[in-house]
Short mmCIF file of C-alpha atoms in Angstrom, two decimals:
data_model
loop_
_atom_site.label_atom_id
_atom_site.label_comp_id
_atom_site.label_asym_id
_atom_site.label_seq_id
_atom_site.Cartn_x
_atom_site.Cartn_y
_atom_site.Cartn_z
CA MET A 1 148.76 -95.32 -76.42
CA LYS A 2 148.58 -98.49 -78.51
CA ARG A 3 147.75 -98.58 -82.19
CA ARG A 4 144.42 -100.21 -81.33
CA ASP A 5 143.61 -97.17 -79.20
CA PHE A 6 143.87 -94.99 -82.31
CA VAL A 7 141.45 -97.00 -84.43
CA LYS A 8 139.78 -100.33 -84.90
CA LEU A 9 141.07 -101.13 -88.34
CA GLY A 10 138.35 -103.57 -89.39
CA ILE A 11 139.38 -105.37 -92.57
CA LEU A 12 142.95 -104.08 -92.76
CA GLY A 13 145.25 -107.04 -93.04
CA CYS A 14 142.35 -109.46 -93.59
CA SER A 15 141.59 -111.40 -96.75
CA THR A 16 138.65 -110.23 -98.81
CA THR A 17 137.03 -112.35 -101.52
CA PHE A 18 135.61 -110.63 -104.59
CA LEU A 19 133.47 -111.98 -107.43
CA ASN A 20 134.17 -110.58 -110.88
CA ALA A 21 131.77 -110.30 -113.80
CA ASN A 22 132.64 -113.78 -115.05
CA THR A 23 131.81 -115.27 -111.62
CA THR A 24 135.47 -116.18 -111.15
CA THR A 25 136.47 -115.94 -107.53
CA VAL A 26 139.35 -113.53 -107.01
CA LYS A 27 141.03 -113.50 -103.61
CA ILE A 28 142.48 -110.10 -102.81
CA SER A 29 143.78 -108.95 -99.47
CA LEU A 30 145.49 -105.99 -97.95
CA PHE A 31 149.10 -106.59 -97.08
CA PRO A 32 149.79 -106.80 -93.32
CA ALA A 33 149.37 -103.33 -91.87
CA PHE A 34 152.54 -101.26 -91.56
CA SER A 35 154.80 -103.83 -93.19
CA LYS A 36 156.08 -101.83 -96.18
CA PRO A 37 158.65 -99.02 -95.95
CA LEU A 38 157.63 -95.48 -96.86
CA PRO A 39 159.01 -94.72 -100.34
CA ILE A 40 160.60 -91.31 -100.83
CA PRO A 41 159.92 -89.74 -104.25
CA PRO A 42 163.33 -89.38 -105.93
CA ILE A 43 164.64 -85.94 -106.81
CA LEU A 44 164.75 -85.56 -110.59
CA GLU A 45 168.21 -84.50 -111.71
CA PRO A 46 168.14 -81.89 -114.48
CA LYS A 47 170.42 -81.46 -117.43
CA ILE A 48 172.05 -78.03 -117.27
CA ARG A 49 172.51 -76.30 -120.61
CA ASP A 50 173.55 -72.65 -120.88
CA GLY A 51 172.56 -72.15 -117.25
CA ILE A 52 169.06 -73.53 -117.80
CA LYS A 53 167.87 -76.54 -115.78
CA GLU A 54 166.11 -78.95 -118.12
CA PHE A 55 163.73 -81.62 -116.82
CA ASN A 56 162.13 -84.46 -118.78
CA LEU A 57 158.73 -85.75 -117.65
CA THR A 58 156.82 -88.60 -119.30
CA VAL A 59 153.19 -89.21 -118.35
CA GLN A 60 152.71 -92.96 -118.73
CA GLU A 61 150.64 -96.01 -117.91
CA GLY A 62 151.75 -98.43 -115.23
CA SER A 63 150.65 -100.98 -112.67
CA VAL A 64 151.17 -101.28 -108.92
CA GLU A 65 150.48 -104.07 -106.42
CA PHE A 66 148.69 -101.99 -103.81
CA LEU A 67 146.71 -105.08 -102.78
CA ASN A 68 147.98 -108.62 -102.31
CA GLY A 69 146.74 -110.59 -105.32
CA ALA A 70 146.03 -107.73 -107.73
CA LYS A 71 147.99 -105.52 -110.09
CA THR A 72 146.18 -102.18 -110.25
CA LYS A 73 146.37 -100.23 -113.51
CA THR A 74 147.77 -96.77 -112.87
CA PHE A 75 149.13 -93.60 -114.42
CA GLY A 76 152.37 -91.98 -113.31
CA VAL A 77 155.15 -89.59 -114.31
CA ASN A 78 158.45 -91.28 -115.21
CA THR A 79 157.23 -94.27 -113.18
CA ASP A 80 154.12 -96.35 -112.48
CA PHE A 81 152.45 -94.12 -109.88
CA LEU A 82 153.00 -90.49 -108.80
CA GLY A 83 156.20 -88.84 -110.05
CA PRO A 84 159.63 -87.56 -109.08
CA THR A 85 160.27 -84.45 -107.03
CA ILE A 86 161.50 -81.40 -108.93
CA LYS A 87 163.72 -79.23 -106.74
CA VAL A 88 164.92 -75.78 -107.81
CA GLN A 89 166.20 -72.49 -106.42
CA ARG A 90 164.63 -69.06 -106.71
CA ASP A 91 165.89 -67.25 -109.83
CA ASP A 92 166.57 -70.53 -111.64
CA THR A 93 165.39 -70.74 -115.23
CA VAL A 94 163.83 -74.12 -115.92
CA LYS A 95 162.88 -75.87 -119.12
CA ILE A 96 160.43 -78.75 -118.82
CA ASN A 97 159.69 -81.27 -121.55
CA VAL A 98 156.40 -83.11 -120.98
CA LYS A 99 155.72 -86.19 -123.11
CA ASN A 100 152.27 -87.80 -123.17
CA SER A 101 152.55 -91.59 -123.45
CA LEU A 102 148.92 -92.17 -122.46
CA LYS A 103 146.15 -93.14 -124.86
CA GLU A 104 144.24 -89.96 -123.97
CA ASN A 105 144.94 -86.24 -123.80
CA THR A 106 146.62 -84.85 -120.71
CA VAL A 107 148.65 -81.88 -119.49
CA LEU A 108 150.67 -80.97 -116.40
CA HIS A 109 149.76 -77.90 -114.35
CA TRP A 110 152.37 -76.36 -112.05
CA HIS A 111 150.17 -75.86 -108.99
CA GLY A 112 151.36 -72.92 -106.89
CA LEU A 113 153.91 -71.62 -109.38
CA LYS A 114 153.79 -68.00 -110.47
CA VAL A 115 154.34 -68.44 -114.19
CA PRO A 116 152.78 -66.86 -117.31
CA GLY A 117 149.54 -68.33 -118.57
CA ILE A 118 151.29 -69.78 -121.61
CA SER A 119 153.36 -71.97 -119.24
CA ASP A 120 150.70 -72.65 -116.60
CA GLY A 121 149.48 -75.98 -117.97
CA GLY A 122 145.76 -75.35 -117.79
CA PRO A 123 143.03 -77.21 -119.71
CA ASN A 124 143.65 -75.07 -122.81
CA ARG A 125 147.13 -76.60 -123.07
CA SER A 126 146.12 -80.16 -123.95
CA ILE A 127 148.81 -82.66 -125.05
CA LYS A 128 147.58 -85.34 -127.42
CA PRO A 129 148.78 -88.95 -127.13
CA ASN A 130 152.37 -89.46 -128.32
CA ASN A 131 152.90 -85.69 -128.38
CA SER A 132 155.05 -83.42 -126.23
CA TRP A 133 154.97 -79.93 -124.79
CA THR A 134 158.01 -77.88 -123.82
CA THR A 135 157.79 -74.84 -121.59
CA GLN A 136 160.41 -72.57 -120.05
CA TYR A 137 160.09 -70.08 -117.21
CA LYS A 138 162.00 -68.37 -114.42
CA ILE A 139 161.34 -69.22 -110.77
CA GLU A 140 160.29 -65.90 -109.22
CA GLN A 141 158.77 -66.66 -105.83
CA ARG A 142 159.49 -67.57 -102.25
CA ALA A 143 160.58 -70.96 -100.97
CA SER A 144 157.59 -73.31 -100.97
CA MET A 145 156.42 -76.82 -101.72
CA CYS A 146 154.33 -76.64 -104.87
CA TRP A 147 153.23 -79.61 -106.96
CA TYR A 148 152.29 -80.70 -110.44
CA HIS A 149 149.20 -82.58 -111.58
CA PRO A 150 147.01 -82.97 -114.69
CA HIS A 151 144.46 -80.31 -115.56
CA THR A 152 142.70 -82.01 -118.46
CA HIS A 153 139.27 -80.55 -119.20
CA GLU A 154 136.57 -82.60 -117.40
CA LYS A 155 139.10 -85.39 -116.65
CA THR A 156 141.33 -83.85 -113.98
CA GLY A 157 139.76 -85.86 -111.18
CA TYR A 158 140.10 -89.16 -113.03
CA GLN A 159 143.72 -88.61 -114.05
CA VAL A 160 144.78 -87.52 -110.56
CA PHE A 161 142.96 -90.54 -109.13
CA MET A 162 144.94 -92.76 -111.51
CA GLY A 163 148.17 -91.39 -110.06
CA ILE A 164 149.50 -88.35 -111.92
CA ALA A 165 151.05 -86.01 -109.33
CA GLY A 166 154.46 -84.96 -108.06
CA LEU A 167 156.13 -82.40 -105.82
CA PHE A 168 157.84 -79.18 -106.98
CA ILE A 169 160.04 -77.76 -104.23
CA ILE A 170 161.44 -74.23 -104.41
CA GLU A 171 164.27 -73.07 -102.14
CA ASP A 172 165.54 -69.51 -101.65
CA GLU A 173 167.96 -67.52 -99.49
CA ASP A 174 165.61 -67.72 -96.51
CA SER A 175 165.12 -71.47 -96.65
CA ASN A 176 168.82 -72.06 -97.25
CA SER A 177 169.88 -69.93 -94.28
CA LEU A 178 167.23 -70.95 -91.72
CA ASN A 179 168.31 -73.55 -89.17
CA LEU A 180 165.92 -76.31 -90.25
CA PRO A 181 166.25 -80.01 -91.11
CA LYS A 182 167.32 -80.15 -94.76
CA GLU A 183 168.47 -83.71 -95.59
CA TYR A 184 165.86 -84.86 -98.08
CA GLY A 185 164.47 -88.27 -97.24
CA ILE A 186 166.33 -88.44 -93.91
CA ASP A 187 165.12 -85.60 -91.68
CA ASP A 188 163.25 -83.66 -94.39
CA ILE A 189 160.47 -86.06 -95.40
CA PRO A 190 157.82 -85.45 -98.10
CA LEU A 191 154.43 -87.01 -97.33
CA VAL A 192 151.77 -87.16 -100.07
CA PHE A 193 148.45 -88.32 -98.60
CA GLN A 194 145.72 -89.66 -100.89
CA ASP A 195 142.67 -91.88 -100.59
CA ARG A 196 141.46 -94.53 -103.02
CA ARG A 197 138.79 -97.16 -103.48
CA PHE A 198 139.06 -100.39 -105.44
CA ASP A 199 136.65 -102.58 -107.41
CA MET A 200 136.22 -106.36 -107.19
CA LYS A 201 139.26 -106.93 -109.40
CA GLY A 202 141.54 -104.70 -107.39
CA GLN A 203 141.36 -101.81 -109.87
CA PHE A 204 140.80 -98.18 -108.96
CA LEU A 205 137.08 -97.46 -108.73
CA TYR A 206 136.49 -93.88 -109.84
CA LYS A 207 133.31 -91.83 -110.18
CA GLN A 208 130.19 -93.99 -110.09
CA SER A 209 127.25 -91.72 -109.30
CA MET A 210 125.85 -88.23 -108.97
CA HIS A 211 126.77 -88.46 -105.29
CA ASP A 212 130.44 -88.73 -106.32
CA THR A 213 130.07 -85.61 -108.45
CA MET A 214 128.36 -83.58 -105.76
CA MET A 215 130.38 -84.71 -102.75
CA GLY A 216 133.67 -85.57 -104.46
CA VAL A 217 135.23 -89.01 -104.79
CA THR A 218 136.60 -90.39 -101.53
CA GLY A 219 137.90 -93.83 -100.66
CA SER A 220 138.32 -95.94 -97.54
CA ILE A 221 141.91 -96.92 -98.41
CA SER A 222 144.63 -94.35 -97.68
CA LEU A 223 147.98 -94.06 -99.43
CA VAL A 224 151.10 -92.28 -98.22
CA ASN A 225 153.61 -91.70 -101.04
CA GLY A 226 151.71 -94.38 -102.95
CA VAL A 227 151.74 -97.11 -100.27
CA ILE A 228 148.99 -98.34 -97.94
CA ASP A 229 150.02 -98.16 -94.27
CA PRO A 230 153.77 -97.56 -94.70
CA ILE A 231 156.40 -97.52 -91.99
CA LEU A 232 159.12 -94.88 -91.57
CA GLU A 233 162.27 -95.16 -89.49
CA VAL A 234 163.75 -91.93 -88.08
CA SER A 235 166.39 -90.90 -85.57
CA PRO A 236 165.33 -89.56 -82.14
CA LYS A 237 165.50 -85.92 -83.15
CA THR A 238 163.40 -83.21 -84.78
CA ILE A 239 162.06 -84.26 -88.18
CA ARG A 240 160.61 -81.99 -90.85
CA PHE A 241 157.55 -83.30 -92.67
CA ARG A 242 156.43 -81.63 -95.91
CA ILE A 243 152.78 -82.66 -96.08
CA MET A 244 150.45 -82.49 -99.06
CA ASN A 245 146.79 -83.45 -99.21
CA GLY A 246 146.76 -84.99 -102.68
CA SER A 247 143.27 -86.49 -102.42
CA ASN A 248 140.54 -85.55 -104.87
CA ALA A 249 138.11 -84.35 -102.21
CA ARG A 250 138.93 -85.51 -98.68
CA ILE A 251 139.74 -83.06 -95.88
CA ASN A 252 142.27 -84.44 -93.39
CA LYS A 253 142.85 -83.60 -89.74
CA PHE A 254 146.39 -84.81 -89.17
CA MET A 255 147.52 -85.75 -85.67
CA PHE A 256 149.64 -88.20 -83.68
CA ASN A 257 148.12 -91.02 -81.65
CA ASP A 258 149.67 -89.69 -78.42
CA LEU A 259 148.31 -86.19 -79.20
CA ARG A 260 151.80 -84.77 -79.10
CA GLU A 261 152.37 -81.16 -80.03
CA PHE A 262 154.16 -80.26 -83.24
CA THR A 263 155.10 -77.00 -84.95
CA GLN A 264 153.95 -75.71 -88.33
CA ILE A 265 156.56 -73.62 -90.13
CA ALA A 266 155.14 -73.23 -93.66
CA GLY A 267 151.99 -73.39 -95.76
CA ASP A 268 151.18 -73.47 -99.47
CA SER A 269 153.37 -70.69 -100.82
CA SER A 270 155.77 -69.56 -98.10
CA PHE A 271 157.07 -69.99 -94.61
CA LEU A 272 154.98 -68.56 -91.79
CA PRO A 273 156.26 -65.36 -90.17
CA LYS A 274 156.81 -67.38 -86.99
CA PRO A 275 156.31 -71.02 -85.98
CA VAL A 276 152.85 -72.09 -84.79
CA LYS A 277 152.40 -74.89 -82.25
CA MET A 278 149.45 -77.26 -82.64
CA LYS A 279 148.18 -80.77 -82.01
CA THR A 280 146.03 -81.11 -85.13
CA LEU A 281 146.57 -79.88 -88.69
CA LEU A 282 143.63 -79.42 -91.06
CA LEU A 283 144.39 -79.65 -94.79
CA ALA A 284 141.89 -79.70 -97.64
CA SER A 285 142.56 -81.08 -101.10
CA ALA A 286 145.65 -79.40 -102.67
CA GLU A 287 146.75 -77.65 -99.47
CA ARG A 288 150.29 -78.14 -98.16
CA ALA A 289 152.04 -77.57 -94.85
CA GLU A 290 155.47 -78.13 -93.34
CA ILE A 291 155.76 -79.23 -89.72
CA LEU A 292 158.56 -79.99 -87.26
CA VAL A 293 158.12 -82.92 -84.89
CA ASP A 294 160.38 -83.68 -81.92
CA PHE A 295 160.95 -87.44 -81.54
CA SER A 296 163.85 -87.13 -79.09
CA ASP A 297 161.72 -88.61 -76.27
CA LEU A 298 160.85 -91.75 -78.25
CA ALA A 299 164.18 -93.53 -78.79
CA GLY A 300 163.45 -97.21 -79.37
CA LYS A 301 159.69 -96.65 -79.51
CA GLU A 302 156.97 -96.26 -82.14
CA ILE A 303 154.26 -93.72 -82.85
CA TYR A 304 151.47 -93.31 -85.40
CA PHE A 305 150.55 -90.31 -87.56
CA GLY A 306 147.00 -90.37 -88.81
CA ASP A 307 143.69 -88.71 -89.60
CA GLY A 308 141.48 -87.59 -86.75
CA PHE A 309 138.31 -87.40 -88.86
CA SER A 310 138.43 -91.06 -89.91
CA ASN A 311 140.22 -92.11 -86.71
CA LYS A 312 142.79 -94.02 -88.78
CA PRO A 313 146.55 -94.33 -88.40
CA LEU A 314 148.16 -93.66 -91.78
CA LEU A 315 151.90 -93.85 -91.08
CA LYS A 316 153.82 -95.85 -88.48
CA ILE A 317 157.02 -94.17 -87.30
CA LEU A 318 159.76 -96.25 -85.69
CA VAL A 319 162.26 -94.17 -83.73
CA LYS A 320 165.75 -95.64 -83.68
CA ASN A 321 167.26 -96.59 -80.34
CA GLU A 322 170.01 -93.99 -80.55
CA LYS A 323 171.22 -91.07 -78.49
CA PRO A 324 168.55 -88.34 -78.69
CA GLN A 325 169.43 -85.08 -80.42
CA LYS A 326 167.94 -81.81 -79.23
CA PHE A 327 166.98 -79.07 -81.67
CA SER A 328 166.05 -75.43 -81.18
CA ILE A 329 163.31 -74.19 -83.50
CA PRO A 330 163.87 -70.61 -84.73
CA SER A 331 161.58 -68.13 -82.96
CA THR A 332 160.95 -66.25 -86.22
CA LEU A 333 161.09 -67.43 -89.81
CA ILE A 334 160.52 -64.79 -92.50
CA GLU A 335 159.14 -61.30 -92.96
CA ILE A 336 156.20 -61.31 -95.36
CA GLU A 337 156.03 -57.91 -97.03
CA GLU A 338 153.47 -58.91 -99.63
CA TYR A 339 150.02 -57.33 -99.23
CA LYS A 340 150.81 -55.34 -96.09
CA ASN A 341 148.33 -52.55 -95.37
CA VAL A 342 146.05 -53.39 -98.28
CA ALA A 343 143.92 -50.40 -99.21
CA THR A 344 142.05 -50.89 -102.45
CA LYS A 345 138.56 -50.51 -103.81
CA ASN A 346 139.24 -53.13 -106.47
CA ILE A 347 137.02 -55.92 -105.15
CA ARG A 348 135.80 -58.94 -107.09
CA GLU A 349 133.16 -61.31 -105.77
CA PHE A 350 132.98 -65.02 -106.45
CA THR A 351 129.94 -66.94 -105.23
CA LEU A 352 130.21 -70.72 -105.16
CA ASN A 353 126.95 -72.25 -106.42
CA MET A 354 125.78 -75.79 -105.78
CA ARG A 355 122.50 -77.58 -106.24
CA PRO A 356 121.67 -81.17 -107.25
CA GLY A 357 123.36 -81.88 -110.58
CA TRP A 358 124.72 -78.34 -110.97
CA LEU A 359 127.99 -76.72 -109.86
CA ALA A 360 129.04 -73.20 -110.83
CA ILE A 361 130.71 -69.93 -109.80
CA ASN A 362 128.73 -66.68 -110.03
CA GLY A 363 125.92 -68.64 -111.64
CA LYS A 364 128.09 -69.75 -114.57
CA GLN A 365 129.44 -73.19 -115.28
CA MET A 366 132.88 -73.58 -116.81
CA ASP A 367 132.97 -72.79 -120.53
CA MET A 368 136.28 -73.16 -122.38
CA ASN A 369 135.10 -70.54 -124.91
CA ARG A 370 134.29 -67.85 -122.32
CA ILE A 371 136.59 -65.52 -120.38
CA ASP A 372 134.97 -64.70 -117.06
CA GLU A 373 137.27 -62.00 -115.69
CA ILE A 374 139.85 -59.53 -117.00
CA VAL A 375 142.40 -58.68 -114.31
CA PRO A 376 145.03 -55.90 -114.46
CA LEU A 377 148.70 -56.82 -114.24
CA ASN A 378 150.57 -55.91 -111.03
CA LYS A 379 147.54 -54.40 -109.30
CA VAL A 380 146.51 -55.55 -105.83
CA GLU A 381 142.89 -56.63 -105.67
CA ILE A 382 140.62 -58.05 -103.01
CA TRP A 383 138.81 -61.21 -104.03
CA ARG A 384 135.74 -61.97 -101.94
CA ILE A 385 134.79 -65.66 -102.05
CA LYS A 386 131.30 -66.52 -100.82
CA ASN A 387 130.20 -70.04 -100.00
CA GLN A 388 126.42 -70.24 -99.70
CA GLN A 389 126.27 -73.96 -98.95
CA ARG A 390 127.09 -76.03 -95.89
CA MET A 391 129.77 -77.98 -97.75
CA PRO A 392 133.28 -76.47 -97.54
CA HIS A 393 135.13 -75.80 -100.80
CA PRO A 394 138.92 -75.42 -101.26
CA PHE A 395 139.27 -72.47 -103.67
CA HIS A 396 142.43 -72.37 -105.82
CA ILE A 397 143.71 -69.57 -108.06
CA HIS A 398 146.31 -70.09 -110.77
CA GLY A 399 149.37 -67.92 -111.33
CA CYS A 400 149.63 -66.24 -107.94
CA SER A 401 150.31 -66.31 -104.23
CA PHE A 402 147.69 -64.56 -102.12
CA ARG A 403 147.18 -63.54 -98.52
CA ILE A 404 144.04 -64.33 -96.52
CA LEU A 405 142.70 -61.07 -95.08
CA SER A 406 139.63 -62.28 -93.22
CA ARG A 407 137.07 -65.00 -92.61
CA ASP A 408 133.59 -63.56 -92.11
CA GLY A 409 135.23 -60.24 -91.29
CA LYS A 410 137.53 -61.69 -88.62
CA ALA A 411 141.23 -62.50 -88.70
CA THR A 412 142.17 -65.85 -90.21
CA PHE A 413 143.87 -68.67 -88.33
CA GLU A 414 147.43 -68.12 -87.13
CA ASN A 415 148.77 -70.95 -89.28
CA GLU A 416 147.29 -69.30 -92.40
CA THR A 417 149.31 -66.08 -92.14
CA CYS A 418 151.71 -67.37 -94.80
CA LEU A 419 151.19 -66.88 -98.53
CA LYS A 420 148.64 -69.27 -100.03
CA ASP A 421 147.32 -70.49 -103.37
CA THR A 422 144.40 -72.53 -102.03
CA VAL A 423 141.98 -71.53 -99.28
CA LEU A 424 139.33 -73.70 -97.66
CA VAL A 425 136.08 -71.72 -97.58
CA TYR A 426 133.88 -73.24 -94.91
CA GLY A 427 130.13 -73.65 -95.16
CA ASN A 428 128.19 -70.35 -95.32
CA GLU A 429 131.44 -68.43 -94.97
CA THR A 430 132.90 -65.44 -96.82
CA VAL A 431 136.67 -65.20 -97.20
CA GLU A 432 138.54 -62.13 -98.42
CA ILE A 433 142.02 -62.42 -99.89
CA ALA A 434 144.53 -59.92 -101.26
CA VAL A 435 146.03 -60.97 -104.57
CA LYS A 436 148.28 -59.58 -107.30
CA PHE A 437 149.23 -61.17 -110.61
CA GLU A 438 152.77 -60.57 -111.85
CA HIS A 439 152.51 -62.43 -115.16
CA GLU A 440 150.18 -62.12 -118.11
CA SER A 441 147.70 -64.70 -119.31
CA THR A 442 145.83 -64.57 -122.59
CA LYS A 443 142.55 -65.67 -124.13
CA GLU A 444 144.39 -68.60 -125.71
CA PHE A 445 146.02 -69.59 -122.41
CA PRO A 446 144.04 -68.09 -119.53
CA TYR A 447 144.43 -68.73 -115.82
CA MET A 448 141.79 -70.66 -113.85
CA TYR A 449 140.06 -70.22 -110.52
CA HIS A 450 138.13 -73.19 -109.21
CA CYS A 451 137.11 -75.45 -106.40
CA HIS A 452 139.85 -78.03 -105.82
CA ILE A 453 137.41 -80.79 -105.06
CA LEU A 454 138.33 -82.19 -108.44
CA GLU A 455 134.89 -83.56 -109.25
CA HIS A 456 133.46 -80.06 -108.64
CA GLU A 457 136.08 -78.55 -110.94
CA ASP A 458 135.33 -81.09 -113.68
CA ALA A 459 131.57 -80.58 -113.31
CA GLY A 460 131.68 -76.80 -113.77
CA MET A 461 132.81 -75.02 -110.58
CA MET A 462 135.62 -73.26 -112.43
CA GLY A 463 136.19 -70.03 -114.33
CA GLN A 464 138.79 -68.51 -116.65
CA PHE A 465 140.50 -65.14 -116.45
CA ILE A 466 143.13 -63.21 -118.34
CA VAL A 467 145.73 -60.85 -116.91
CA LYS A 468 146.89 -57.93 -119.04
CA ARG A 469 148.53 -54.55 -118.81
#
């Protein structure tokens, strides 16, 4: 199947003329499609002091030439756009120094990490310009691909859109011992998918209307690791892709243009118990997945990985003309003991509310001065999340890994039997999850639960809770 069979790309690769406010003609064009290599976020090397791994992160302004003829103003971490990958082992103690070099407040939240509220990086932990925040915690969870992003009150969507995000990979005994591709950037490839839109001057065009607030900000231009239409060269063997939907609101249906089968091995917060074969992978904002793809039949050929909803190729993959290498995927991956045989009467209900100009949970909009729930430490609870609208909402909970028990009373999808931190609640659906919090959070530094359509979060579809003994 040719690239043109995947999608008619329209303006991609064509010149577009814009008129700015001073009536000066600005000629901006997209670079030729699939002409730039896929960048791999570098692994940030820590300083090791007294057995503690210390990482330095600076949130800063930058500029990137996404479009030919324009330098787009951006935010990034230690660089112009996005940030480095932090990679640690279970039981490591890490110390992270976050410096804010922006002209506005920000903070970094460790999405998916099970850390105390004081270290979580929520909106109550705001870092003023030219100030720093240092936090230290122990990694006490399974192997997973987490991430970090801003969580600034009412500005999370804007700051993520500007480019603040990075991966946080945790390894453990299981991931180290499993027979899986492990060479970062070679056969273990991180893929951060985002969408953007640009104004007439080639600058990011963020929220413009009530429609953007209610539906979330989406763009017609897609980025992979910060590049439009990149190209990746791989050997003819099985490649591991660590995929994150880093968009503010878009839901992606990932697939290959030849509809080839691939295998999911992990989700948000853990490996799956066993591999799951599929031809399409659905990920909402903030969700992650790891897949294995066999390219041994494509030596010397090319293939496209893209989004089935928009019918767009997002990544061109060139397979080297080398001797193919066969790989045997493990038949089982891990045993998940967490939340087996859940029997509890401790049930909390969360109803997602939405009407024109108003977004809330349980009829209450986010209030920094109000604690919405008090949750006991180390007690398994069932959280029942009700969506009473047609629009799906990705629901995220800080400080935990949970297990999806049911969707409308029925078993969840096979590729969601891993541990999760974000669950997509479909329109008019009720999802039940089992959850336990192993760290405390306080009134000063509470945990959050919220819709991860970032414009919904910023507009009020978020609540605060504390965890105590």
